[in-house]
CSV table of C-alpha atoms in Angstrom, one decimal:
chain,number,residue,atom,x,y,z
A,1,MET,CA,-13.5,-24.7,17.2
A,2,GLN,CA,-11.1,-27.1,14.7
A,3,PRO,CA,-8.3,-28.4,16.1
A,4,LEU,CA,-4.1,-26.2,14.8
A,5,ARG,CA,-1.4,-25.7,15.5
A,6,LEU,CA,1.7,-24.4,14.9
A,7,ALA,CA,3.8,-25.5,12.4
A,8,ALA,CA,7.1,-26.8,12.8
A,9,VAL,CA,10.2,-27.6,10.7
A,10,GLU,CA,8.8,-31.2,10.6
A,11,ASP,CA,5.7,-29.2,8.9
A,12,ALA,CA,7.5,-28.2,6.4
A,13,PRO,CA,6.9,-30.6,3.5
A,14,GLN,CA,3.4,-30.7,4.1
A,15,ALA,CA,3.2,-27.0,4.1
A,16,ALA,CA,5.4,-26.8,1.2
A,17,GLN,CA,2.6,-29.5,-1.1
A,18,PHE,CA,-0.6,-26.2,0.1
A,19,LEU,CA,1.4,-23.4,-0.5
A,20,HIS,CA,2.1,-24.8,-3.9
A,21,ASP,CA,-1.5,-26.1,-4.3
A,22,PHE,CA,-2.8,-22.6,-3.8
A,23,ASN,CA,-0.8,-20.7,-6.6
A,24,THR,CA,-1.7,-24.0,-8.9
A,25,GLU,CA,-5.9,-23.6,-8.0
A,26,PHE,CA,-5.7,-20.2,-8.8
A,27,ASP,CA,-2.5,-20.1,-11.0
A,28,SER,CA,-0.6,-18.7,-10.5
A,29,PRO,CA,2.8,-20.2,-10.2
A,30,THR,CA,4.7,-21.8,-8.5
A,31,PRO,CA,8.6,-23.7,-8.4
A,32,GLY,CA,7.2,-26.5,-6.7
A,33,GLN,CA,6.8,-28.3,-3.5
A,34,PRO,CA,10.3,-29.0,-3.5
A,35,ALA,CA,11.9,-26.2,-3.7
A,36,LEU,CA,8.9,-25.2,-1.3
A,37,GLU,CA,9.7,-27.6,0.6
A,38,ARG,CA,13.7,-26.2,0.7
A,39,ARG,CA,12.7,-22.8,1.9
A,40,LEU,CA,10.4,-23.8,4.2
A,41,GLU,CA,12.6,-25.8,6.6
A,42,MET,CA,15.2,-23.0,6.7
A,43,LEU,CA,11.7,-20.5,7.6
A,44,LEU,CA,9.9,-22.3,10.3
A,45,ALA,CA,13.2,-22.6,11.8
A,46,SER,CA,14.0,-18.7,11.7
A,47,ASP,CA,11.6,-16.0,14.5
A,48,SER,CA,10.4,-14.6,11.4
A,49,THR,CA,8.0,-16.9,9.5
A,50,LEU,CA,5.0,-18.6,11.6
A,51,ALA,CA,2.9,-20.9,10.3
A,52,TRP,CA,-0.5,-22.1,11.1
A,53,LEU,CA,-2.1,-25.6,10.3
A,54,GLY,CA,-5.6,-26.0,10.0
A,55,GLY,CA,-8.0,-29.7,10.6
A,56,ASP,CA,-7.3,-32.9,11.1
A,57,PRO,CA,-5.4,-34.4,9.0
A,58,ALA,CA,-4.7,-30.3,8.1
A,59,ALA,CA,-6.8,-29.6,5.9
A,60,GLY,CA,-5.5,-26.1,5.5
A,61,ILE,CA,-2.6,-23.6,6.7
A,62,GLY,CA,-1.8,-19.6,7.3
A,63,LEU,CA,1.7,-18.4,6.3
A,64,VAL,CA,3.0,-15.1,8.6
A,65,THR,CA,6.2,-13.4,8.1
A,66,LEU,CA,7.7,-10.5,10.8
A,67,ARG,CA,9.0,-7.4,10.3
A,68,SER,CA,10.3,-4.9,12.6
A,69,ASN,CA,9.4,-1.0,11.8
A,70,VAL,CA,9.9,2.2,12.9
A,71,TRP,CA,6.6,3.0,14.3
A,72,SER,CA,6.5,0.3,16.9
A,73,ASP,CA,8.5,-1.5,19.2
A,74,GLY,CA,6.8,-4.3,17.9
A,75,PRO,CA,7.1,-6.2,14.6
A,76,VAL,CA,4.7,-6.1,11.6
A,77,GLY,CA,3.2,-9.4,10.6
A,78,LEU,CA,2.2,-9.8,7.1
A,79,LEU,CA,-0.2,-12.3,5.8
A,80,ASP,CA,0.8,-14.0,3.4
A,81,GLU,CA,-0.7,-17.2,2.7
A,82,LEU,CA,-4.4,-18.8,4.3
A,83,TYR,CA,-5.3,-20.9,2.1
A,84,VAL,CA,-7.9,-24.1,2.8
A,85,ALA,CA,-8.4,-27.1,0.6
A,86,PRO,CA,-11.0,-27.5,-1.7
A,87,GLU,CA,-12.9,-30.1,0.0
A,88,SER,CA,-12.4,-28.9,3.8
A,89,ARG,CA,-13.7,-24.6,3.1
A,90,GLY,CA,-16.7,-23.8,5.0
A,91,LEU,CA,-15.9,-25.8,7.8
A,92,GLY,CA,-14.6,-22.9,10.0
A,93,ILE,CA,-10.8,-23.9,9.0
A,94,GLY,CA,-9.9,-20.8,7.4
A,95,SER,CA,-11.8,-18.6,10.8
A,96,ALA,CA,-9.8,-21.3,12.9
A,97,ILE,CA,-6.0,-20.0,11.9
A,98,ILE,CA,-7.0,-16.4,11.6
A,99,GLU,CA,-8.8,-16.3,15.0
A,100,ALA,CA,-4.4,-18.8,16.1
A,101,VAL,CA,-2.6,-16.0,13.7
A,102,LEU,CA,-4.9,-12.5,16.0
A,103,ALA,CA,-4.3,-14.6,19.2
A,104,LYS,CA,-0.3,-15.0,18.8
A,105,ALA,CA,-0.1,-11.2,17.9
A,106,SER,CA,-1.6,-9.8,20.6
A,107,ALA,CA,0.2,-12.8,22.5
A,108,ASP,CA,3.8,-11.3,21.3
A,109,SER,CA,2.9,-7.5,21.3
A,110,TRP,CA,2.6,-6.8,17.2
A,111,ALA,CA,1.8,-3.7,15.8
A,112,LEU,CA,0.0,-4.8,13.2
A,113,ILE,CA,-1.4,-7.7,10.7
A,114,GLU,CA,-1.2,-7.4,7.2
A,115,VAL,CA,-2.5,-8.6,4.5
A,116,ASN,CA,-3.2,-7.9,0.8
A,117,VAL,CA,-6.4,-8.7,-1.1
A,118,ASP,CA,-7.8,-8.5,-4.4
A,119,GLU,CA,-10.9,-6.1,-5.3
A,120,PHE,CA,-12.5,-8.4,-6.6
A,121,ASP,CA,-12.1,-11.2,-4.3
A,122,ARG,CA,-15.1,-9.3,-1.9
A,123,ASP,CA,-15.7,-13.2,0.0
A,124,ALA,CA,-12.0,-12.6,0.6
A,125,ARG,CA,-12.6,-8.9,1.5
A,126,ARG,CA,-15.6,-9.7,3.3
A,127,PHE,CA,-13.7,-12.7,5.1
A,128,TYR,CA,-10.6,-10.3,6.2
A,129,GLU,CA,-13.6,-7.7,7.4
A,130,ARG,CA,-14.9,-10.1,9.3
A,131,HIS,CA,-12.2,-10.8,11.5
A,132,GLY,CA,-11.4,-7.0,12.5
A,133,PHE,CA,-9.6,-5.3,9.2
A,134,ALA,CA,-9.6,-2.2,7.4
A,135,ASN,CA,-9.0,-0.9,4.3
A,136,THR,CA,-9.9,2.1,4.7
A,137,GLU,CA,-9.4,4.6,7.8
A,138,PRO,CA,-11.6,4.6,10.0
A,139,GLU,CA,-14.2,8.3,9.0
A,140,SER,CA,-13.1,8.3,5.3
A,141,ASN,CA,-14.0,6.6,2.2
A,142,GLU,CA,-9.9,6.1,0.4
A,143,ARG,CA,-8.7,3.1,0.1
A,144,ALA,CA,-4.9,1.9,0.2
A,145,LEU,CA,-3.9,0.3,-2.1
A,146,TYR,CA,-0.6,-2.3,-2.7
A,147,TYR,CA,1.2,-1.7,-5.0
A,148,TRP,CA,4.5,-3.9,-6.2
A,149,ARG,CA,7.4,-5.1,-8.7
A,150,GLU,CA,9.0,-7.3,-10.0
A,151,LEU,CA,12.8,-7.9,-9.9
B,1,MET,CA,21.7,14.1,-10.3
B,2,GLN,CA,21.1,14.6,-7.0
B,3,PRO,CA,23.5,13.1,-4.3
B,4,LEU,CA,22.1,10.3,-2.4
B,5,ARG,CA,23.3,8.6,-0.1
B,6,LEU,CA,22.6,5.0,2.1
B,7,ALA,CA,23.0,6.0,6.1
B,8,ALA,CA,24.7,4.8,8.7
B,9,VAL,CA,24.0,4.2,12.1
B,10,GLU,CA,25.6,7.5,12.4
B,11,ASP,CA,22.3,9.2,10.5
B,12,ALA,CA,19.7,7.9,13.3
B,13,PRO,CA,19.3,11.5,14.6
B,14,GLN,CA,18.4,12.5,11.2
B,15,ALA,CA,17.0,10.3,9.9
B,16,ALA,CA,14.4,10.4,12.6
B,17,GLN,CA,13.8,13.7,12.1
B,18,PHE,CA,13.0,13.6,8.1
B,19,LEU,CA,10.9,10.7,10.2
B,20,HIS,CA,9.1,12.7,12.8
B,21,ASP,CA,8.5,15.5,10.1
B,22,PHE,CA,6.5,12.8,8.0
B,23,ASN,CA,4.5,11.9,10.2
B,24,THR,CA,3.9,15.6,12.0
B,25,GLU,CA,3.0,17.2,8.4
B,26,PHE,CA,-0.1,14.4,7.7
B,27,ASP,CA,-1.2,14.6,11.4
B,28,SER,CA,-0.2,11.1,11.4
B,29,PRO,CA,-0.2,9.8,15.7
B,30,THR,CA,4.5,9.9,15.4
B,31,PRO,CA,6.2,9.1,18.5
B,32,GLY,CA,8.8,11.7,18.3
B,33,GLN,CA,11.9,12.7,17.3
B,34,PRO,CA,13.6,10.9,20.5
B,35,ALA,CA,11.9,7.7,20.0
B,36,LEU,CA,12.2,7.4,16.7
B,37,GLU,CA,15.5,7.2,16.6
B,38,ARG,CA,16.8,5.0,19.3
B,39,ARG,CA,14.8,2.5,17.0
B,40,LEU,CA,16.6,3.4,13.4
B,41,GLU,CA,20.2,3.0,15.8
B,42,MET,CA,18.8,-0.5,16.3
B,43,LEU,CA,17.6,-0.8,12.2
B,44,LEU,CA,20.6,0.5,10.8
B,45,ALA,CA,23.0,-1.9,12.5
B,46,SER,CA,20.8,-5.0,10.7
B,47,ASP,CA,20.4,-5.7,7.2
B,48,SER,CA,16.7,-5.3,6.9
B,49,THR,CA,16.5,-2.0,7.9
B,50,LEU,CA,18.5,0.4,4.4
B,51,ALA,CA,17.7,4.1,4.2
B,52,TRP,CA,18.7,6.5,2.2
B,53,LEU,CA,19.7,10.0,2.5
B,54,GLY,CA,19.0,12.4,-0.8
B,55,GLY,CA,19.7,15.8,-1.1
B,56,ASP,CA,23.6,18.4,0.5
B,57,PRO,CA,23.4,19.1,2.7
B,58,ALA,CA,20.1,15.8,3.7
B,59,ALA,CA,16.2,16.8,2.5
B,60,GLY,CA,14.8,14.0,2.5
B,61,ILE,CA,15.0,10.2,2.9
B,62,GLY,CA,13.8,6.8,1.7
B,63,LEU,CA,13.0,3.8,4.3
B,64,VAL,CA,13.1,-0.3,3.7
B,65,THR,CA,12.9,-2.8,5.2
B,66,LEU,CA,13.5,-6.0,3.8
B,67,ARG,CA,11.8,-9.7,4.3
B,68,SER,CA,12.2,-13.5,2.9
B,69,ASN,CA,9.9,-14.9,1.0
B,70,VAL,CA,8.2,-18.4,0.9
B,71,TRP,CA,8.4,-17.9,-3.5
B,72,SER,CA,11.4,-16.9,-3.9
B,73,ASP,CA,15.5,-17.3,-3.0
B,74,GLY,CA,15.6,-13.5,-2.7
B,75,PRO,CA,14.1,-10.9,0.1
B,76,VAL,CA,11.4,-9.1,-0.6
B,77,GLY,CA,11.8,-4.7,0.0
B,78,LEU,CA,8.7,-2.9,2.0
B,79,LEU,CA,9.4,1.2,0.7
B,80,ASP,CA,7.8,2.2,3.7
B,81,GLU,CA,8.4,5.3,3.9
B,82,LEU,CA,9.0,8.2,1.3
B,83,TYR,CA,9.6,11.7,2.2
B,84,VAL,CA,11.4,15.0,0.9
B,85,ALA,CA,11.7,18.2,3.2
B,86,PRO,CA,8.5,20.8,1.7
B,87,GLU,CA,11.2,23.4,-0.3
B,88,SER,CA,13.0,20.3,-1.5
B,89,ARG,CA,10.8,19.1,-3.4
B,90,GLY,CA,10.6,19.2,-7.1
B,91,LEU,CA,14.5,18.4,-7.6
B,92,GLY,CA,14.1,14.7,-7.7
B,93,ILE,CA,15.4,13.8,-5.0
B,94,GLY,CA,12.0,11.2,-5.0
B,95,SER,CA,13.3,9.8,-8.0
B,96,ALA,CA,16.8,9.8,-7.5
B,97,ILE,CA,16.0,8.1,-3.7
B,98,ILE,CA,14.3,5.0,-6.1
B,99,GLU,CA,15.8,4.4,-8.3
B,100,ALA,CA,18.4,4.3,-6.0
B,101,VAL,CA,16.3,1.9,-4.0
B,102,LEU,CA,15.6,0.1,-6.9
B,103,ALA,CA,19.1,-0.2,-8.0
B,104,LYS,CA,20.1,-2.0,-5.2
B,105,ALA,CA,17.3,-4.4,-4.7
B,106,SER,CA,18.8,-5.7,-8.5
B,107,ALA,CA,22.2,-5.8,-7.0
B,108,ASP,CA,21.6,-7.8,-4.5
B,109,SER,CA,18.5,-9.9,-6.3
B,110,TRP,CA,15.3,-8.7,-4.0
B,111,ALA,CA,12.3,-10.8,-6.2
B,112,LEU,CA,10.1,-7.8,-5.3
B,113,ILE,CA,9.6,-4.6,-3.8
B,114,GLU,CA,6.1,-3.5,-2.9
B,115,VAL,CA,4.3,0.4,-1.5
B,116,ASN,CA,1.0,1.0,-0.2
B,117,VAL,CA,0.0,4.0,-1.8
B,118,ASP,CA,-3.0,5.9,-0.7
B,119,GLU,CA,-6.2,5.6,-3.6
B,120,PHE,CA,-6.7,9.2,-3.1
B,121,ASP,CA,-3.5,9.9,-3.9
B,122,ARG,CA,-2.7,10.6,-7.3
B,123,ASP,CA,0.9,12.7,-8.1
B,124,ALA,CA,2.2,9.7,-5.5
B,125,ARG,CA,0.5,7.2,-7.5
B,126,ARG,CA,1.4,8.4,-10.8
B,127,PHE,CA,5.1,8.2,-9.1
B,128,TYR,CA,5.7,5.2,-8.3
B,129,GLU,CA,3.8,3.6,-11.4
B,130,ARG,CA,6.6,6.4,-13.5
B,131,HIS,CA,9.2,3.9,-12.3
B,132,GLY,CA,7.6,1.0,-13.2
B,133,PHE,CA,5.2,-0.1,-10.2
B,134,ALA,CA,1.7,-1.7,-11.2
B,135,ASN,CA,-1.4,-2.1,-9.0
B,136,THR,CA,-2.5,-5.0,-10.5
B,137,GLU,CA,-1.6,-7.5,-13.3
B,138,PRO,CA,-1.0,-7.0,-16.7
B,139,GLU,CA,-4.4,-7.1,-18.0
B,140,SER,CA,-6.1,-6.5,-16.3
B,141,ASN,CA,-8.4,-3.9,-13.7
B,142,GLU,CA,-8.4,-6.1,-11.0
B,143,ARG,CA,-6.7,-3.9,-8.1
B,144,ALA,CA,-4.5,-5.2,-4.5
B,145,LEU,CA,-6.4,-4.0,-2.0
B,146,TYR,CA,-3.7,-3.4,2.0
B,147,TYR,CA,-5.6,-4.2,4.5
B,148,TRP,CA,-4.5,-4.0,8.4
B,149,ARG,CA,-5.8,-4.7,11.5
B,150,GLU,CA,-3.9,-2.3,14.6
B,151,LEU,CA,-3.6,-4.5,17.5
């Protein structure tokens, strides 16, 4: 089992570096490590953002944001990011992080945990399905699609 | 243009009735109007849940929850629900609500607005696409899928 811990505010620099590396690796825009670090210092001090660092030394991150929701007393958690550094893949760090997220969700009575995944990212889809996530209701083949509009 | 207003805490009973009717119409579970009303009284008093009522008398609702996000200074809004009562459809109430949400998003510097839509709900997909939402990056045919796990 991979070592794992919930990130504290002091982990903001490391967490920011992982998120910056993540977007850099996948050619997504990033505001840069310093801007991410500043935001994470605020967010990790709040109770609506949680991050886990996996491996020792840390080699991966999972980031969850929580929101309230009218359908349940408990909050809904969205897994915004899950990233493991390239040289540390295949060691079970991603699975250790997702299991820690699910354990926290269960302990804190979250209603739901969500994640958005690209259609052609078969590895990620299999990974989440293996961890109990679904993209359709049971006995249905109708997939749920994620739409967005930037402002 | 349809009359429209941001819901206040006093609108919780009406808003709860619409959400209950929504789920009843589409055979989704609902905790019932009284439970929804109690939650909406709390949520509408916070600054992370916004609802709009459209029509006069009100005949439809849009419900948005806001959360912070590491990629932007502004929050991300999720359109949790958009419902117009059956007898008032086709009058532009849904469009008036979505335009009000987008205007608020722009005025308050949200980074993104999101909505999850069922694959086979072509009317809803066309509706959101007409209002500037996308399910793929530009020049890509890879759709973003919404996965979830209940707890």
